[in-house]
Coordinates of C-alpha atoms in Angstrom, one line a residue:
Chain A
M1 CA 242.2 126.5 -59.6
I2 CA 246.0 125.8 -59.4
E3 CA 247.2 125.4 -56.2
V4 CA 251.1 125.1 -55.5
S5 CA 252.4 125.7 -52.3
S6 CA 256.0 125.6 -50.8
L7 CA 257.9 123.2 -54.2
T8 CA 261.4 122.6 -53.5
K9 CA 263.4 120.6 -56.3
S10 CA 266.8 120.1 -56.3
Y11 CA 269.0 118.8 -58.9
G12 CA 272.5 117.6 -57.4
K13 CA 273.7 119.9 -55.1
S14 CA 272.1 123.0 -56.5
R15 CA 268.4 124.2 -55.7
G16 CA 266.0 124.1 -58.8
I17 CA 263.6 126.1 -57.2
D18 CA 263.3 126.7 -53.7
G19 CA 259.8 126.9 -52.0
I20 CA 257.4 128.3 -54.4
S21 CA 254.3 128.8 -53.2
F22 CA 251.2 130.5 -55.4
S23 CA 247.2 129.9 -56.7
I24 CA 245.5 130.9 -59.8
P25 CA 242.1 131.2 -59.7
E26 CA 239.7 130.1 -62.7
G27 CA 240.4 131.8 -66.0
Q28 CA 243.7 134.0 -64.9
I29 CA 246.3 134.1 -67.6
V30 CA 249.6 134.1 -66.0
G31 CA 253.0 134.7 -67.5
F32 CA 256.0 133.0 -66.1
L33 CA 258.8 134.7 -66.3
G34 CA 262.9 134.7 -65.8
P35 CA 265.8 133.9 -67.2
N36 CA 266.8 130.8 -68.4
G37 CA 267.4 128.1 -65.9
A38 CA 265.1 130.1 -63.3
G39 CA 263.3 126.7 -62.7
K40 CA 260.3 127.8 -64.9
T41 CA 260.6 124.8 -66.8
T42 CA 261.0 122.8 -63.6
T43 CA 257.6 124.4 -61.8
M44 CA 255.8 123.3 -65.5
N45 CA 257.1 119.9 -65.3
I46 CA 256.1 119.6 -61.7
I47 CA 252.4 120.9 -61.9
T48 CA 251.7 118.6 -65.1
G49 CA 253.0 115.7 -63.2
Y50 CA 255.9 115.2 -65.5
L51 CA 258.4 115.5 -62.4
S52 CA 258.2 114.9 -58.6
A53 CA 258.9 117.3 -56.3
D54 CA 261.1 117.0 -53.3
A55 CA 258.3 118.8 -51.1
G56 CA 255.6 120.7 -51.4
D57 CA 252.6 120.0 -53.4
V58 CA 250.1 120.6 -56.4
K59 CA 246.5 121.0 -56.6
I60 CA 244.5 121.1 -59.9
A61 CA 241.1 121.8 -59.0
G62 CA 241.5 120.6 -56.2
V63 CA 243.0 117.7 -56.9
D64 CA 246.3 116.4 -55.8
V65 CA 249.1 115.7 -58.6
L66 CA 250.8 113.2 -56.7
E67 CA 247.9 111.3 -54.8
N68 CA 245.5 111.2 -58.2
P69 CA 247.5 111.9 -61.2
I70 CA 245.1 110.2 -63.6
E71 CA 242.6 112.8 -62.2
A72 CA 244.6 115.7 -62.3
K73 CA 245.9 115.2 -65.5
R74 CA 242.7 115.1 -67.3
H75 CA 242.3 119.1 -66.6
I76 CA 245.8 119.7 -68.1
G77 CA 246.8 120.8 -71.5
Y78 CA 250.5 120.9 -71.6
L79 CA 253.0 122.0 -74.8
P80 CA 256.6 121.4 -73.1
E81 CA 259.6 123.5 -74.4
Q82 CA 260.1 121.2 -77.1
P83 CA 257.2 120.5 -78.5
P84 CA 256.3 116.6 -78.1
L85 CA 256.3 115.4 -81.7
Y86 CA 256.4 112.3 -83.6
H87 CA 257.9 112.6 -86.9
A88 CA 256.7 110.3 -89.1
M89 CA 253.2 111.0 -88.1
T90 CA 251.4 113.0 -90.5
V91 CA 249.6 115.4 -88.2
E92 CA 245.9 113.8 -88.9
E93 CA 247.5 110.2 -87.1
Y94 CA 249.2 112.6 -84.2
L95 CA 246.2 114.1 -82.9
D96 CA 243.7 111.1 -83.9
F97 CA 247.2 109.5 -81.1
A98 CA 246.5 112.8 -79.0
Y99 CA 242.9 112.4 -78.5
E100 CA 242.8 108.7 -78.0
L101 CA 245.5 108.7 -75.2
K102 CA 243.9 111.3 -73.6
G103 CA 240.7 109.0 -74.1
V104 CA 238.6 112.1 -74.9
K105 CA 234.9 111.3 -75.6
S106 CA 233.2 113.8 -77.4
G107 CA 232.7 113.4 -81.1
Q108 CA 236.6 113.0 -82.3
Q109 CA 236.2 114.5 -86.3
E110 CA 234.6 117.7 -84.7
H111 CA 236.6 117.9 -82.1
I112 CA 239.9 117.5 -83.5
G113 CA 238.5 119.2 -86.7
S114 CA 237.8 122.7 -84.7
I115 CA 241.1 122.9 -82.8
C116 CA 242.9 123.1 -86.2
Q117 CA 240.2 125.7 -87.3
M118 CA 241.5 127.4 -84.2
T119 CA 245.5 127.0 -84.2
G120 CA 245.2 127.1 -88.0
L121 CA 246.5 123.7 -89.0
S122 CA 243.9 122.7 -91.6
D123 CA 245.8 123.4 -94.6
V124 CA 248.7 121.3 -93.1
Y125 CA 246.8 118.1 -91.8
R126 CA 247.6 115.8 -93.7
R127 CA 251.1 116.6 -93.8
V128 CA 254.2 114.5 -92.2
I129 CA 255.4 116.7 -88.7
G130 CA 258.5 116.0 -89.4
H131 CA 258.4 118.0 -92.8
L132 CA 256.8 121.4 -90.6
S133 CA 257.9 124.4 -89.8
K134 CA 259.3 125.1 -87.0
G135 CA 256.2 127.4 -86.6
Y136 CA 253.7 125.0 -87.8
K137 CA 255.4 122.2 -85.6
Q138 CA 254.6 124.6 -82.6
R139 CA 250.7 124.7 -83.3
V140 CA 251.2 121.3 -83.8
G141 CA 252.3 121.1 -79.9
L142 CA 249.8 123.5 -79.3
A143 CA 246.7 121.9 -80.6
Q144 CA 247.7 118.5 -78.8
A145 CA 247.6 120.6 -75.7
L146 CA 243.8 121.5 -76.9
I147 CA 242.9 118.3 -77.2
G148 CA 240.5 116.9 -74.7
D149 CA 239.3 120.2 -73.9
P150 CA 241.6 121.1 -70.7
D151 CA 240.8 123.6 -68.4
V152 CA 244.3 124.2 -67.5
L153 CA 246.1 125.4 -70.0
I154 CA 250.7 124.9 -69.0
L155 CA 252.5 126.5 -72.2
D156 CA 256.2 126.4 -72.2
E157 CA 257.4 129.3 -74.2
P158 CA 254.9 128.6 -76.7
T159 CA 256.1 131.6 -78.8
V160 CA 259.5 130.6 -79.4
G161 CA 260.5 130.2 -82.6
L162 CA 258.0 131.9 -84.8
D163 CA 258.3 134.8 -87.0
P164 CA 256.3 138.0 -85.8
R165 CA 253.1 137.4 -87.7
Q166 CA 252.5 133.8 -86.2
I167 CA 253.6 135.3 -82.8
V168 CA 250.7 137.9 -83.0
E169 CA 248.6 135.2 -84.1
I170 CA 249.6 132.3 -81.3
R171 CA 248.5 135.3 -78.6
N172 CA 245.2 135.8 -80.4
V173 CA 244.9 131.9 -79.9
I174 CA 245.9 132.0 -76.6
K175 CA 243.9 135.1 -75.5
E176 CA 240.8 133.6 -77.2
M177 CA 241.6 130.3 -75.3
G178 CA 242.7 131.9 -71.7
K179 CA 238.6 133.7 -72.0
S180 CA 237.1 130.2 -70.6
R181 CA 240.5 128.5 -69.4
T182 CA 243.0 129.1 -66.7
I183 CA 246.6 129.5 -68.2
I184 CA 249.9 129.4 -67.4
L185 CA 253.0 130.4 -69.9
S186 CA 256.4 130.8 -69.4
T187 CA 258.6 133.0 -71.6
H188 CA 261.4 135.5 -71.8
I189 CA 260.0 137.8 -74.3
L190 CA 258.7 140.8 -72.0
P191 CA 256.6 142.5 -74.3
E192 CA 254.6 139.2 -74.5
V193 CA 253.6 139.5 -71.1
S194 CA 252.5 142.8 -71.6
A195 CA 250.3 141.7 -74.3
V196 CA 248.6 138.4 -72.9
C197 CA 249.0 138.1 -69.3
E198 CA 246.8 139.4 -67.1
R199 CA 248.8 138.6 -63.9
V200 CA 252.8 138.0 -64.1
L201 CA 255.3 135.5 -61.4
V202 CA 258.6 136.6 -61.7
I203 CA 260.8 133.7 -61.2
S204 CA 264.6 134.2 -60.5
N205 CA 267.2 131.5 -59.0
G206 CA 264.3 129.5 -58.6
V207 CA 262.3 131.8 -56.0
I208 CA 259.4 134.3 -57.2
V209 CA 260.7 137.9 -56.6
A210 CA 257.4 139.4 -57.9
D211 CA 253.6 138.5 -58.1
D212 CA 251.6 141.0 -59.9
K213 CA 249.7 142.5 -63.0
P214 CA 251.9 143.2 -65.6
E215 CA 251.4 147.6 -65.4
N216 CA 251.6 147.4 -61.3
L217 CA 255.0 146.0 -61.6
A218 CA 256.5 149.0 -64.4
G219 CA 254.7 151.3 -61.7
A220 CA 255.9 149.6 -58.4
I221 CA 259.4 149.7 -59.5
S222 CA 260.2 152.7 -61.4
G223 CA 257.4 154.8 -61.6
E224 CA 258.0 157.3 -58.9
R225 CA 261.8 157.0 -58.5
T226 CA 262.8 158.3 -61.9
L227 CA 261.3 161.5 -63.4
L228 CA 262.0 163.3 -66.7
A229 CA 261.8 166.5 -66.2
R230 CA 261.9 170.3 -68.3
I231 CA 263.2 173.3 -66.6
A232 CA 263.4 176.8 -68.0
G233 CA 266.6 178.4 -66.9
P234 CA 270.4 178.0 -66.5
R235 CA 272.3 174.5 -66.7
D236 CA 274.4 175.3 -64.2
G237 CA 271.9 176.7 -61.9
I238 CA 269.5 174.0 -62.0
Q239 CA 271.7 171.1 -61.6
S240 CA 273.6 172.5 -58.4
L241 CA 270.0 172.8 -57.5
L242 CA 268.8 169.5 -57.6
R243 CA 272.1 168.2 -56.4
G244 CA 272.1 169.8 -53.3
Q245 CA 268.3 168.7 -52.7
D246 CA 267.4 166.2 -50.3
G247 CA 266.1 163.1 -51.2
I248 CA 267.4 163.0 -55.0
Q249 CA 270.0 160.6 -55.7
S250 CA 271.4 161.8 -59.0
A251 CA 270.3 164.7 -61.9
N252 CA 271.3 164.0 -64.8
H253 CA 270.9 166.5 -67.8
L254 CA 270.0 165.1 -71.3
G255 CA 270.3 168.2 -73.0
E256 CA 268.2 171.5 -74.8
M257 CA 265.2 170.2 -76.5
E258 CA 263.3 173.3 -75.5
T259 CA 265.3 176.9 -76.2
G260 CA 265.7 178.0 -72.8
S261 CA 264.9 175.4 -70.9
H262 CA 266.8 171.9 -69.9
D263 CA 265.8 168.5 -69.3
F264 CA 267.0 166.3 -66.6
V265 CA 266.5 162.3 -65.6
I266 CA 266.0 162.6 -61.6
E267 CA 266.3 159.8 -59.7
S268 CA 265.4 159.8 -56.1
K269 CA 266.3 157.6 -52.9
P270 CA 264.5 155.0 -52.4
N271 CA 260.4 155.5 -51.1
I272 CA 261.1 159.4 -51.5
D273 CA 258.5 161.2 -53.2
I274 CA 260.8 164.6 -53.9
R275 CA 257.9 165.9 -56.3
K276 CA 256.6 168.5 -54.2
P277 CA 260.2 169.4 -52.1
M278 CA 261.6 169.9 -55.8
F279 CA 258.7 171.7 -57.4
A280 CA 259.0 174.1 -54.4
A281 CA 262.6 174.9 -54.0
L282 CA 262.8 175.4 -58.2
A283 CA 259.7 177.4 -57.8
K284 CA 261.3 179.6 -55.0
A285 CA 264.7 179.9 -57.1
G286 CA 262.6 181.0 -60.2
Y287 CA 262.8 178.0 -62.1
P288 CA 259.9 176.8 -63.6
I289 CA 258.9 173.6 -64.4
L290 CA 257.3 172.9 -67.9
M291 CA 257.0 169.5 -67.9
L292 CA 257.5 166.6 -65.4
R293 CA 256.8 163.2 -65.9
P294 CA 257.6 159.4 -64.6
Q295 CA 260.1 157.7 -66.6
D296 CA 258.5 154.3 -67.2
A297 CA 260.7 151.3 -66.9
S298 CA 260.5 148.9 -69.4
L299 CA 259.7 145.5 -68.8
E300 CA 263.7 144.5 -69.9
D301 CA 264.8 147.0 -66.8
I302 CA 262.1 145.7 -64.8
F303 CA 263.2 142.3 -65.8
L304 CA 266.9 142.9 -65.2
K305 CA 266.5 144.8 -61.7
L306 CA 264.2 141.9 -60.3
T307 CA 266.2 138.9 -61.3
D308 CA 269.4 141.4 -59.9
E309 CA 267.4 142.0 -56.8
A310 CA 267.2 138.4 -55.8
V311 CA 270.8 138.1 -56.9
A312 CA 271.5 141.0 -54.2
H313 CA 269.2 139.5 -51.4
E314 CA 270.9 135.7 -51.7
K315 CA 274.7 137.4 -51.5
P316 CA 273.9 140.6 -49.0
K317 CA 278.0 141.0 -48.2
K318 CA 278.5 141.9 -52.1
S319 CA 277.4 145.1 -53.1
K320 CA 275.2 145.9 -55.7
K321 CA 277.2 147.2 -58.2
T322 CA 279.4 143.9 -58.1
S323 CA 276.5 141.5 -57.7
A324 CA 275.2 143.1 -60.5
R325 CA 277.7 142.4 -63.1
P326 CA 277.9 138.5 -62.5
Q327 CA 273.9 138.5 -63.1
Q328 CA 274.4 140.9 -66.0
K329 CA 277.1 138.5 -67.3
E330 CA 275.5 134.7 -66.6
L331 CA 272.7 136.2 -68.9
D332 CA 274.6 136.6 -71.5
E333 CA 276.1 133.6 -71.3
L334 CA 272.5 131.7 -70.9
F335 CA 271.2 133.8 -73.9
M336 CA 274.3 132.8 -76.0
D337 CA 273.1 129.3 -74.7
E338 CA 270.3 129.7 -75.8
E339 CA 271.4 130.8 -79.8
E340 CA 273.9 127.8 -80.1
D341 CA 271.0 125.1 -79.3
E342 CA 269.3 126.5 -82.0
Chain B
M1 CA 247.1 101.5 -73.6
L2 CA 245.4 100.5 -76.8
A3 CA 246.2 103.9 -77.9
V4 CA 250.7 103.6 -77.5
F5 CA 250.1 99.8 -78.7
K6 CA 248.3 100.8 -82.4
R7 CA 250.8 103.8 -82.8
D8 CA 254.2 102.2 -81.8
F9 CA 253.1 99.4 -84.0
K10 CA 252.2 101.2 -86.4
A11 CA 255.6 103.0 -86.5
Y12 CA 257.4 100.1 -86.8
F13 CA 256.7 99.8 -90.4
T14 CA 256.1 103.9 -91.4
S15 CA 259.9 104.0 -90.5
A16 CA 262.7 101.0 -91.9
I17 CA 263.3 99.3 -88.4
G18 CA 260.2 97.1 -88.8
Y19 CA 261.3 95.9 -92.3
I20 CA 264.7 95.6 -91.7
Y21 CA 263.6 93.5 -88.7
L22 CA 261.3 91.0 -90.4
G23 CA 263.5 90.9 -93.6
A24 CA 266.7 90.2 -91.9
Y25 CA 265.2 87.3 -90.1
I26 CA 263.3 85.9 -93.2
L27 CA 266.6 86.5 -95.4
V28 CA 268.4 84.4 -92.8
L29 CA 266.1 82.0 -91.8
N30 CA 264.4 81.1 -95.0
L31 CA 268.2 80.0 -96.6
L32 CA 268.9 78.3 -93.6
F33 CA 265.4 76.5 -94.6
Y34 CA 266.1 75.9 -97.7
L35 CA 269.4 74.5 -97.2
N36 CA 268.7 71.7 -94.3
N37 CA 265.3 70.8 -95.2
A38 CA 265.0 70.9 -98.7
L39 CA 268.3 70.1 -99.9
G40 CA 269.1 68.1 -96.7
A41 CA 266.0 66.6 -97.3
S42 CA 264.5 66.7 -93.5
P43 CA 261.1 66.9 -91.8
S44 CA 262.2 68.3 -88.7
L45 CA 262.5 72.1 -88.4
S46 CA 264.5 71.6 -84.7
G47 CA 267.6 73.1 -86.4
V48 CA 266.2 75.9 -88.2
F49 CA 264.6 76.5 -84.7
S50 CA 267.8 76.2 -82.9
F51 CA 269.5 78.7 -85.4
M52 CA 266.5 81.1 -85.1
L53 CA 266.8 80.9 -81.2
M54 CA 270.7 82.5 -81.7
V55 CA 269.9 85.1 -84.9
M56 CA 266.9 85.5 -82.0
M57 CA 269.7 87.2 -79.8
F58 CA 271.4 89.4 -82.5
V59 CA 268.2 90.9 -83.9
T60 CA 265.9 91.4 -81.4
P61 CA 267.7 94.4 -79.6
I62 CA 266.9 95.9 -83.2
L63 CA 263.1 95.7 -82.5
T64 CA 263.2 97.2 -78.8
M65 CA 266.0 99.7 -79.2
R66 CA 263.6 102.4 -80.0
V67 CA 260.8 101.8 -77.7
F68 CA 261.8 104.3 -74.8
S69 CA 264.9 105.5 -76.1
E70 CA 263.1 107.3 -79.2
D71 CA 261.1 108.6 -76.8
F72 CA 263.2 110.0 -74.4
K73 CA 265.1 111.7 -77.2
Q74 CA 262.2 113.1 -79.1
K75 CA 260.5 114.2 -75.5
T76 CA 257.5 112.7 -76.4
D77 CA 257.5 110.9 -73.3
Q78 CA 256.1 114.2 -71.7
L79 CA 253.2 113.5 -74.0
L80 CA 253.2 109.8 -72.0
F81 CA 253.5 110.8 -69.5
T82 CA 251.7 114.0 -68.5
S83 CA 248.5 112.3 -70.5
P84 CA 245.7 110.9 -68.1
V85 CA 247.1 107.1 -68.3
K86 CA 248.9 104.7 -66.3
L87 CA 252.4 104.0 -66.6
S88 CA 252.0 100.3 -66.8
G89 CA 249.8 100.8 -69.6
I90 CA 252.1 103.0 -71.5
V91 CA 254.4 100.1 -70.6
M92 CA 252.0 97.1 -71.8
G93 CA 251.4 99.2 -74.9
K94 CA 254.9 99.5 -76.0
Y95 CA 255.7 96.0 -75.0
L96 CA 252.9 94.2 -76.8
S97 CA 253.5 96.4 -80.0
S98 CA 257.4 94.6 -79.9
F99 CA 255.6 91.7 -79.5
A100 CA 253.3 92.1 -82.1
V101 CA 255.9 92.9 -84.6
F102 CA 257.6 89.3 -83.3
V103 CA 253.9 87.4 -83.6
C104 CA 254.0 88.4 -87.3
L105 CA 257.6 86.8 -88.0
L106 CA 256.5 83.9 -86.6
L107 CA 253.2 84.4 -88.7
L108 CA 255.3 84.5 -91.9
T109 CA 257.7 81.0 -90.4
L110 CA 254.3 79.2 -90.8
L111 CA 255.3 78.6 -94.3
W112 CA 257.7 76.0 -93.1
P113 CA 255.1 73.5 -91.5
F114 CA 253.1 74.0 -94.3
A115 CA 255.6 73.4 -96.6
I116 CA 256.6 70.3 -94.8
S117 CA 253.1 68.9 -95.0
V118 CA 253.1 69.1 -98.5
F119 CA 256.0 67.1 -99.1
G120 CA 256.3 65.3 -96.0
E121 CA 255.1 64.8 -92.6
N122 CA 255.4 67.0 -89.8
N123 CA 256.4 65.8 -86.0
T124 CA 253.7 68.0 -84.5
A125 CA 255.0 67.7 -81.1
E126 CA 258.1 69.0 -82.4
V127 CA 256.4 71.7 -84.4
V128 CA 254.0 72.8 -81.6
G129 CA 256.8 72.9 -78.8
N130 CA 259.1 74.6 -81.0
Y131 CA 256.7 77.6 -81.7
I132 CA 255.5 77.6 -78.2
G133 CA 259.0 77.7 -77.1
I134 CA 260.2 80.7 -79.3
L135 CA 257.2 82.9 -78.1
C136 CA 258.1 82.4 -74.6
I137 CA 261.8 83.1 -75.3
G138 CA 261.2 86.0 -77.5
A139 CA 258.5 87.4 -75.0
A140 CA 261.1 87.5 -72.7
Y141 CA 263.8 88.8 -74.7
I142 CA 261.5 91.4 -75.6
A143 CA 260.5 92.6 -72.2
M144 CA 264.5 92.6 -70.9
G145 CA 264.9 95.2 -74.3
V146 CA 262.2 97.0 -73.1
F147 CA 263.7 97.4 -69.9
I148 CA 267.2 98.5 -71.2
S149 CA 265.4 100.7 -73.2
S150 CA 263.8 102.6 -70.4
L151 CA 267.1 103.2 -69.1
T152 CA 268.6 105.1 -71.9
E153 CA 268.0 108.0 -74.4
N154 CA 270.4 106.7 -76.7
Q155 CA 269.4 104.1 -79.1
V156 CA 272.6 102.6 -80.1
V157 CA 273.5 102.5 -76.6
A158 CA 270.4 100.8 -76.1
A159 CA 271.1 98.3 -78.8
V160 CA 274.1 97.0 -77.6
G161 CA 273.0 97.0 -74.0
S162 CA 270.2 94.5 -74.9
L163 CA 272.8 92.6 -76.9
G164 CA 275.1 92.3 -74.4
L165 CA 273.1 91.1 -72.0
F166 CA 271.3 88.6 -74.0
V167 CA 274.8 87.2 -75.0
A168 CA 276.2 87.2 -71.1
L169 CA 272.5 85.1 -70.6
Y170 CA 274.1 82.5 -73.2
I171 CA 277.4 82.6 -72.1
L172 CA 276.5 81.7 -68.2
E173 CA 274.7 79.3 -69.8
V174 CA 277.6 77.5 -71.5
V175 CA 280.3 78.3 -69.1
A176 CA 277.7 76.2 -66.5
L177 CA 277.4 73.3 -69.2
I178 CA 281.4 73.5 -69.1
F179 CA 281.6 73.0 -65.3
Y180 CA 278.9 70.7 -65.1
Q181 CA 280.3 68.3 -67.5
S182 CA 284.0 68.9 -65.4
G183 CA 282.0 68.0 -62.3
A184 CA 283.6 71.1 -61.0
L185 CA 281.0 73.0 -59.6
P186 CA 278.4 71.5 -56.8
M187 CA 275.1 69.8 -57.4
L188 CA 272.7 73.0 -55.5
V189 CA 275.0 75.4 -57.8
M190 CA 274.3 73.5 -61.1
R191 CA 270.2 73.5 -59.7
S192 CA 270.2 76.6 -59.0
L193 CA 271.7 77.7 -62.6
R194 CA 269.6 75.0 -64.2
F195 CA 266.5 77.0 -62.6
I196 CA 267.3 80.1 -64.2
S197 CA 268.1 79.2 -67.7
I198 CA 266.6 80.4 -70.2
Y199 CA 267.9 77.9 -72.6
G200 CA 267.5 74.8 -70.5
R201 CA 263.7 75.7 -70.1
Y202 CA 263.6 76.6 -74.1
N203 CA 265.4 73.3 -74.8
D204 CA 262.4 71.0 -72.7
I205 CA 259.4 72.9 -74.6
S206 CA 261.2 72.8 -77.9
R207 CA 261.2 68.9 -77.7
G208 CA 257.5 68.8 -77.0
V209 CA 257.5 68.6 -73.0
L210 CA 255.3 71.5 -72.0
A211 CA 254.9 71.8 -67.9
L212 CA 253.0 74.1 -66.3
D213 CA 256.6 75.4 -64.3
D214 CA 258.4 76.3 -67.9
I215 CA 255.2 78.5 -68.9
V216 CA 255.2 80.8 -65.2
Y217 CA 258.9 80.9 -65.6
F218 CA 258.6 82.4 -68.7
L219 CA 255.9 84.7 -67.4
S220 CA 257.4 85.6 -64.8
V221 CA 260.4 86.7 -66.2
C222 CA 258.3 88.9 -68.7
A223 CA 256.6 90.1 -65.6
I224 CA 259.6 91.2 -63.8
F225 CA 261.1 93.0 -66.9
L226 CA 258.0 95.4 -67.4
F227 CA 258.0 95.9 -63.6
L228 CA 261.7 97.0 -63.4
T229 CA 260.4 99.4 -66.6
V230 CA 257.6 100.8 -64.6
R231 CA 259.7 101.7 -61.7
G232 CA 262.6 103.0 -63.4
L233 CA 260.5 104.9 -65.3
E234 CA 258.5 106.4 -61.9
K235 CA 262.0 107.1 -60.7
R236 CA 263.2 109.1 -63.6
R237 CA 260.5 111.4 -62.5
W238 CA 262.5 112.2 -59.1
A239 CA 265.7 112.4 -60.7

């Protein structure tokens, strides 16, 4: 449905996005994940034809956005980061305008009526947009994107500024719409991705650093590398045994949760499955394993890890520890910037 | 195009701008009409119209400053430019909406020839010529204003920019005239200046001399500035 190939766009000297390619089949809900300034919005603006790429092309339902913009745009509903609202108009006037602007030809009243129903706008239908709360403004923006029943929806941070109940509502609306449409939504709220999306594209510094299902992403990165183990026996004995074991990067004592046993967080070296040798060694020493489970990385960890790795990848000379710090700082700054904006 | 035209035209009258524009004009011009034609007992509208020309320089920016600037500021340009509509359609819709407000103003001023026809006699050629002339010059001004507004997201910058352009064109004319009288400029330069001069052509039309080349000239000015607007907006996408 959406074909994006080697998209590149620079702003002055800095690369906004750098060779992004992906393809999305019909009916998939895809999450764009990345820190602010990673290139999510730029990519979306290019897909919708608002910006033009320096190189690469975008095809919507087989139609090239640059060659045949009118036809391609007919397939797309777009909710930009800041909803494109005329504050002096009422919701009714605004949606009528969007309907006429997009040249939709199915019964106006029913079409707009059903969209308002779906987005929960019926109560504020006759009110002036400028007087609505942020949550309602966001919904008006979403309603606008739905006009004309486009088969592709591009939503840039659709749940920003909503209260928790509204977030759940909007997510449900998105899921509902996703049954019959292809959707790309961007976010930096990580639980949103696992709640709504079937697939995640993580973007960092203008490149795609991961492309997978949300649950696989969690597994691939940390599932086998970090283990939580409860082992019966003396603390020092277990610890020195674990630390002496090949393939174990670190073994940290967590505490004594169950009498006579100790909990450890064990991190293996990359690409090594230490479970079997560890079991054998502990059994030989007479320390039974009472519990062993992979420690799931939260999406936050994955996110930081992936975006860190992208930075480390770009600057291979620096060690990982030093490269991680500026990245973290950068993230903090970015988040602070955003708070100031609001 | 129609959707944009309708929305923008309505927007003039849901915000204060449409009323300020019409109100300011009508107040000043009717006062002048009263002084010039009622108290002066003159049936000629030329004086009022040439004054209107001056006022127009200062008031047209109010009309055109918001055309694109407001959309850039509110980010509604994202809706316009990602909708399945041609860029030229959007520009035309916006241009015509401003032009329509201007036409409303002219319709209001039809009161003057009507009042004169009650108490005296109109000089038909002069009245028609003045209306066509002012319509042409208004169309050209609005096209320039729309162009300036498409360059910035700041309405004040758009207004001052347009005002600057109009005043600069006027000054150019006055300076050229002074040089002409003193004979300091070669004939060729004078001819060229005369050819591109907006006000010179307006004077011809307002005297009731309606030549095809004048009409073509004004249409070209509009077309050039609207074309520049479309190109400028296209270029924004590549920035």
